[in-house]
Short mmCIF file of C-alpha atoms in Angstrom, two decimals:
data_model
loop_
_atom_site.label_atom_id
_atom_site.label_comp_id
_atom_site.label_asym_id
_atom_site.label_seq_id
_atom_site.Cartn_x
_atom_site.Cartn_y
_atom_site.Cartn_z
CA ASN A 1 -6.77 -13.96 -13.91
CA ALA A 2 -4.82 -14.74 -10.76
CA GLY A 3 -3.68 -11.11 -10.44
CA VAL A 4 -0.53 -10.81 -8.34
CA THR A 5 0.75 -13.97 -6.69
CA GLN A 6 3.48 -14.26 -4.09
CA THR A 7 5.38 -17.21 -2.70
CA PRO A 8 6.00 -18.30 -0.04
CA LYS A 9 3.21 -17.12 2.30
CA PHE A 10 5.34 -17.60 5.40
CA ARG A 11 9.04 -18.11 6.02
CA ILE A 12 11.35 -18.24 9.01
CA LEU A 13 15.01 -17.47 8.35
CA LYS A 14 18.03 -17.61 10.56
CA ILE A 15 20.28 -14.56 10.75
CA GLY A 16 22.70 -14.55 7.83
CA GLN A 17 20.63 -16.80 5.58
CA SER A 18 19.46 -15.68 2.15
CA MET A 19 16.22 -16.16 0.31
CA THR A 20 14.22 -14.99 -2.68
CA LEU A 21 10.61 -13.85 -2.45
CA GLN A 22 8.78 -14.60 -5.66
CA CYS A 23 6.21 -12.33 -7.30
CA THR A 24 4.30 -12.90 -10.53
CA GLN A 25 1.53 -10.91 -12.19
CA ASP A 26 -0.63 -11.93 -15.14
CA MET A 27 -2.11 -8.53 -16.00
CA ASN A 28 0.70 -7.51 -18.37
CA HIS A 29 1.50 -4.52 -16.17
CA ASN A 30 4.75 -2.71 -16.83
CA TYR A 31 5.11 -1.38 -13.30
CA MET A 32 5.90 -3.62 -10.36
CA TYR A 33 6.75 -2.83 -6.74
CA TRP A 34 7.99 -4.35 -3.52
CA TYR A 35 6.82 -2.97 -0.17
CA ARG A 36 7.37 -3.95 3.41
CA GLN A 37 4.93 -3.32 6.22
CA ASP A 38 6.09 -3.30 9.81
CA PRO A 39 3.56 -3.48 12.69
CA GLY A 40 1.65 -0.21 13.12
CA MET A 41 3.34 1.31 10.12
CA GLY A 42 2.35 2.07 6.58
CA LEU A 43 3.87 0.43 3.55
CA LYS A 44 7.41 1.38 2.71
CA LEU A 45 8.65 1.03 -0.87
CA ILE A 46 11.74 -1.16 -1.21
CA TYR A 47 12.27 -1.33 -4.98
CA TYR A 48 10.22 -0.81 -8.07
CA SER A 49 10.44 -1.50 -11.78
CA VAL A 50 9.00 0.37 -14.76
CA GLY A 51 9.56 -2.48 -17.17
CA ALA A 52 11.65 -5.54 -17.91
CA GLY A 53 15.31 -4.78 -17.32
CA ILE A 54 14.67 -1.53 -15.41
CA THR A 55 14.65 -1.27 -11.63
CA ASP A 56 15.01 1.56 -9.15
CA LYS A 57 15.40 2.01 -5.43
CA GLY A 58 12.56 3.03 -3.17
CA GLU A 59 12.63 4.40 0.37
CA VAL A 60 14.20 1.37 2.10
CA PRO A 61 16.38 -0.62 -0.36
CA ASN A 62 19.27 -1.56 1.92
CA GLY A 63 19.69 -5.30 2.37
CA TYR A 64 17.63 -6.18 -0.70
CA ASN A 65 18.15 -6.76 -4.40
CA VAL A 66 15.78 -7.17 -7.30
CA SER A 67 15.81 -8.15 -10.93
CA ARG A 68 13.22 -7.90 -13.69
CA SER A 69 13.98 -10.18 -16.60
CA THR A 70 10.35 -10.58 -17.73
CA THR A 71 7.20 -8.47 -17.56
CA GLU A 72 5.53 -11.05 -15.33
CA ASP A 73 8.14 -11.69 -12.64
CA PHE A 74 9.78 -9.43 -10.08
CA PRO A 75 11.69 -11.43 -7.44
CA LEU A 76 13.08 -9.82 -4.29
CA ARG A 77 16.36 -11.17 -2.94
CA LEU A 78 17.40 -10.90 0.71
CA GLU A 79 21.09 -11.43 1.30
CA LEU A 80 22.40 -11.99 4.84
CA ALA A 81 19.04 -11.76 6.58
CA ALA A 82 18.88 -9.60 9.71
CA PRO A 83 16.19 -9.37 12.45
CA SER A 84 15.36 -5.86 11.16
CA GLN A 85 14.04 -7.52 8.00
CA THR A 86 11.29 -9.26 9.92
CA SER A 87 8.19 -7.85 8.25
CA VAL A 88 5.34 -8.55 5.88
CA TYR A 89 6.35 -8.10 2.25
CA PHE A 90 3.90 -7.11 -0.45
CA CYS A 91 4.40 -7.15 -4.17
CA ALA A 92 2.21 -4.94 -6.37
CA SER A 93 1.75 -4.03 -10.01
CA SER A 94 0.09 -1.26 -11.98
CA GLU A 95 -0.53 -0.19 -15.56
CA GLY A 96 1.05 3.20 -15.14
CA THR A 97 2.53 5.50 -12.56
CA VAL A 98 -0.76 7.19 -11.74
CA GLY A 99 -3.61 5.03 -10.69
CA SER A 100 -4.25 2.12 -8.46
CA GLN A 101 -1.79 -0.65 -7.72
CA TYR A 102 -2.83 -4.28 -7.40
CA PHE A 103 -1.31 -6.08 -4.44
CA GLY A 104 -0.44 -9.68 -3.78
CA PRO A 105 -1.45 -11.41 -0.53
CA GLY A 106 1.93 -10.87 1.12
CA THR A 107 4.79 -12.93 2.55
CA ARG A 108 5.27 -12.95 6.31
CA LEU A 109 8.99 -13.23 7.03
CA THR A 110 10.56 -13.75 10.43
CA VAL A 111 14.32 -13.56 10.91
CA THR A 112 15.59 -15.05 14.19
CA ASP B 1 9.50 12.86 7.72
CA GLN B 2 6.01 11.61 6.94
CA GLN B 3 4.48 13.19 3.88
CA VAL B 4 1.11 11.50 4.38
CA LYS B 5 -0.23 11.36 7.92
CA GLN B 6 -3.09 9.44 9.40
CA ASN B 7 -3.17 10.59 13.01
CA SER B 8 -5.88 8.26 14.26
CA PRO B 9 -4.59 4.69 14.62
CA SER B 10 -8.08 3.35 15.25
CA LEU B 11 -11.75 4.22 15.03
CA SER B 12 -14.88 2.42 16.27
CA VAL B 13 -18.28 3.11 14.77
CA GLN B 14 -21.73 1.61 15.23
CA GLU B 15 -23.20 -0.25 12.28
CA GLY B 16 -25.34 2.05 10.15
CA ARG B 17 -23.57 5.22 11.28
CA ILE B 18 -21.05 7.29 9.35
CA SER B 19 -17.32 6.49 9.48
CA ILE B 20 -14.94 9.37 8.82
CA LEU B 21 -11.28 8.60 8.27
CA ASN B 22 -8.84 11.48 8.01
CA CYS B 23 -5.57 12.05 6.21
CA ASP B 24 -3.24 15.05 6.14
CA TYR B 25 -0.40 15.68 3.73
CA THR B 26 2.56 18.04 3.77
CA ASN B 27 3.49 18.39 0.11
CA SER B 28 1.34 20.94 -1.73
CA MET B 29 2.56 19.44 -5.03
CA PHE B 30 0.54 16.27 -4.44
CA ASP B 31 -2.19 16.17 -7.04
CA TYR B 32 -3.70 12.71 -6.72
CA PHE B 33 -4.74 10.69 -3.70
CA LEU B 34 -5.84 7.13 -3.19
CA TRP B 35 -7.46 5.15 -0.40
CA TYR B 36 -6.73 1.47 0.09
CA LYS B 37 -8.48 -1.03 2.34
CA LYS B 38 -6.66 -3.94 3.93
CA TYR B 39 -8.09 -7.01 5.64
CA PRO B 40 -5.89 -9.18 7.89
CA ALA B 41 -3.63 -11.62 6.02
CA GLU B 42 -4.48 -10.03 2.67
CA GLY B 43 -2.87 -7.41 0.48
CA PRO B 44 -4.32 -3.89 0.28
CA THR B 45 -7.05 -3.31 -2.29
CA PHE B 46 -7.78 -0.04 -4.02
CA LEU B 47 -10.94 1.65 -2.78
CA ILE B 48 -11.31 5.14 -4.21
CA SER B 49 -9.21 8.02 -5.50
CA ILE B 50 -9.45 11.74 -6.06
CA SER B 51 -7.62 14.19 -8.29
CA SER B 52 -6.70 17.62 -7.00
CA ILE B 53 -8.92 19.22 -9.62
CA LYS B 54 -11.92 17.90 -7.67
CA ASP B 55 -12.98 18.38 -4.08
CA LYS B 56 -15.22 15.35 -3.89
CA ASN B 57 -15.46 11.90 -5.42
CA GLU B 58 -18.22 9.44 -4.64
CA ASP B 59 -18.53 5.71 -5.24
CA GLY B 60 -21.53 4.08 -3.65
CA ARG B 61 -21.21 4.25 0.13
CA PHE B 62 -17.72 5.75 -0.11
CA THR B 63 -16.97 9.44 -0.60
CA VAL B 64 -13.61 11.14 -0.47
CA PHE B 65 -13.37 14.87 0.22
CA LEU B 66 -10.30 16.95 -0.55
CA ASN B 67 -9.51 20.30 1.07
CA LYS B 68 -6.42 21.57 -0.72
CA SER B 69 -6.00 24.72 1.34
CA ALA B 70 -5.89 22.63 4.52
CA LYS B 71 -3.91 19.81 2.86
CA HIS B 72 -6.50 17.41 4.22
CA LEU B 73 -8.63 14.65 2.83
CA SER B 74 -11.23 12.45 4.41
CA LEU B 75 -12.99 9.23 3.55
CA HIS B 76 -16.65 8.94 4.50
CA ILE B 77 -18.40 5.59 4.65
CA VAL B 78 -22.19 5.76 4.91
CA PRO B 79 -23.78 3.62 6.18
CA SER B 80 -20.98 1.68 7.85
CA GLN B 81 -21.24 -2.10 7.75
CA PRO B 82 -19.40 -4.79 9.74
CA GLY B 83 -17.65 -5.88 6.52
CA ASP B 84 -16.03 -2.44 6.38
CA SER B 85 -13.91 -3.35 9.41
CA ALA B 86 -10.36 -3.17 8.06
CA VAL B 87 -7.28 -0.97 8.00
CA TYR B 88 -7.56 2.00 5.66
CA PHE B 89 -4.50 3.61 4.11
CA CYS B 90 -4.26 6.99 2.48
CA ALA B 91 -1.60 7.28 -0.26
CA ALA B 92 -0.26 9.75 -2.80
CA PRO B 93 2.34 9.71 -5.59
CA SER B 94 5.37 11.73 -4.49
CA GLY B 95 8.04 12.79 -6.94
CA ASN B 96 10.16 9.75 -7.73
CA THR B 97 8.26 7.55 -5.26
CA PRO B 98 5.29 5.90 -6.95
CA LEU B 99 3.17 5.95 -3.80
CA VAL B 100 3.74 7.21 -0.27
CA PHE B 101 1.44 5.63 2.31
CA GLY B 102 0.15 6.81 5.64
CA LYS B 103 0.38 4.50 8.66
CA GLY B 104 -3.24 3.49 8.36
CA THR B 105 -6.38 3.70 10.50
CA ARG B 106 -8.02 0.54 11.82
CA LEU B 107 -11.79 0.84 11.51
CA SER B 108 -14.01 -1.39 13.63
CA VAL B 109 -17.71 -1.37 12.79
CA ILE B 110 -19.69 -2.73 15.70
CA ALA B 111 -22.95 -4.53 15.00
#
């Protein structure tokens, strides 16, 4: 099992550009999450999904969109990138709401 | 307002000694807590958890203690090893938010 995979590993965007961060899990987990981690800070939840076709906002959803058309995939879309979106983005999945989450290796995004 | 607080950004410990990482929380409704470990350029990995019905949970060299009256938990690592050098996050499910994370404590174990 690959677990949770994320692409790309690194990306530099210019202000105003858009991009999609990809996330795939092969553990058949219903729950998937997107977090961002800024330097010296904990992880902040952007969006999460409890199953295909169902998504919900987390703590910091502004500037992002998500979709969940399959159990395996949970892409995160950035529209009109801003310098404030410079961060490391982590995707995670879990079997249920209580219990540990499995994280991907992260995508380091810089917006200049 | 932070619901899960890790007030020590960093901690240095000699190899073989005990490492104690602390976490405070504000919401008395929290009933489950998790610790994650994170190495540079990797995602966090689950380390150990504790339910509020317990005051201690042990897994090998790692023990988590929960003091509900003080709204405080701590992670003990004994003996500490250089491979334990990482950032440790405390987390808890909070209402509609699946997990709320503290800011993390960077542990350096010195050989």
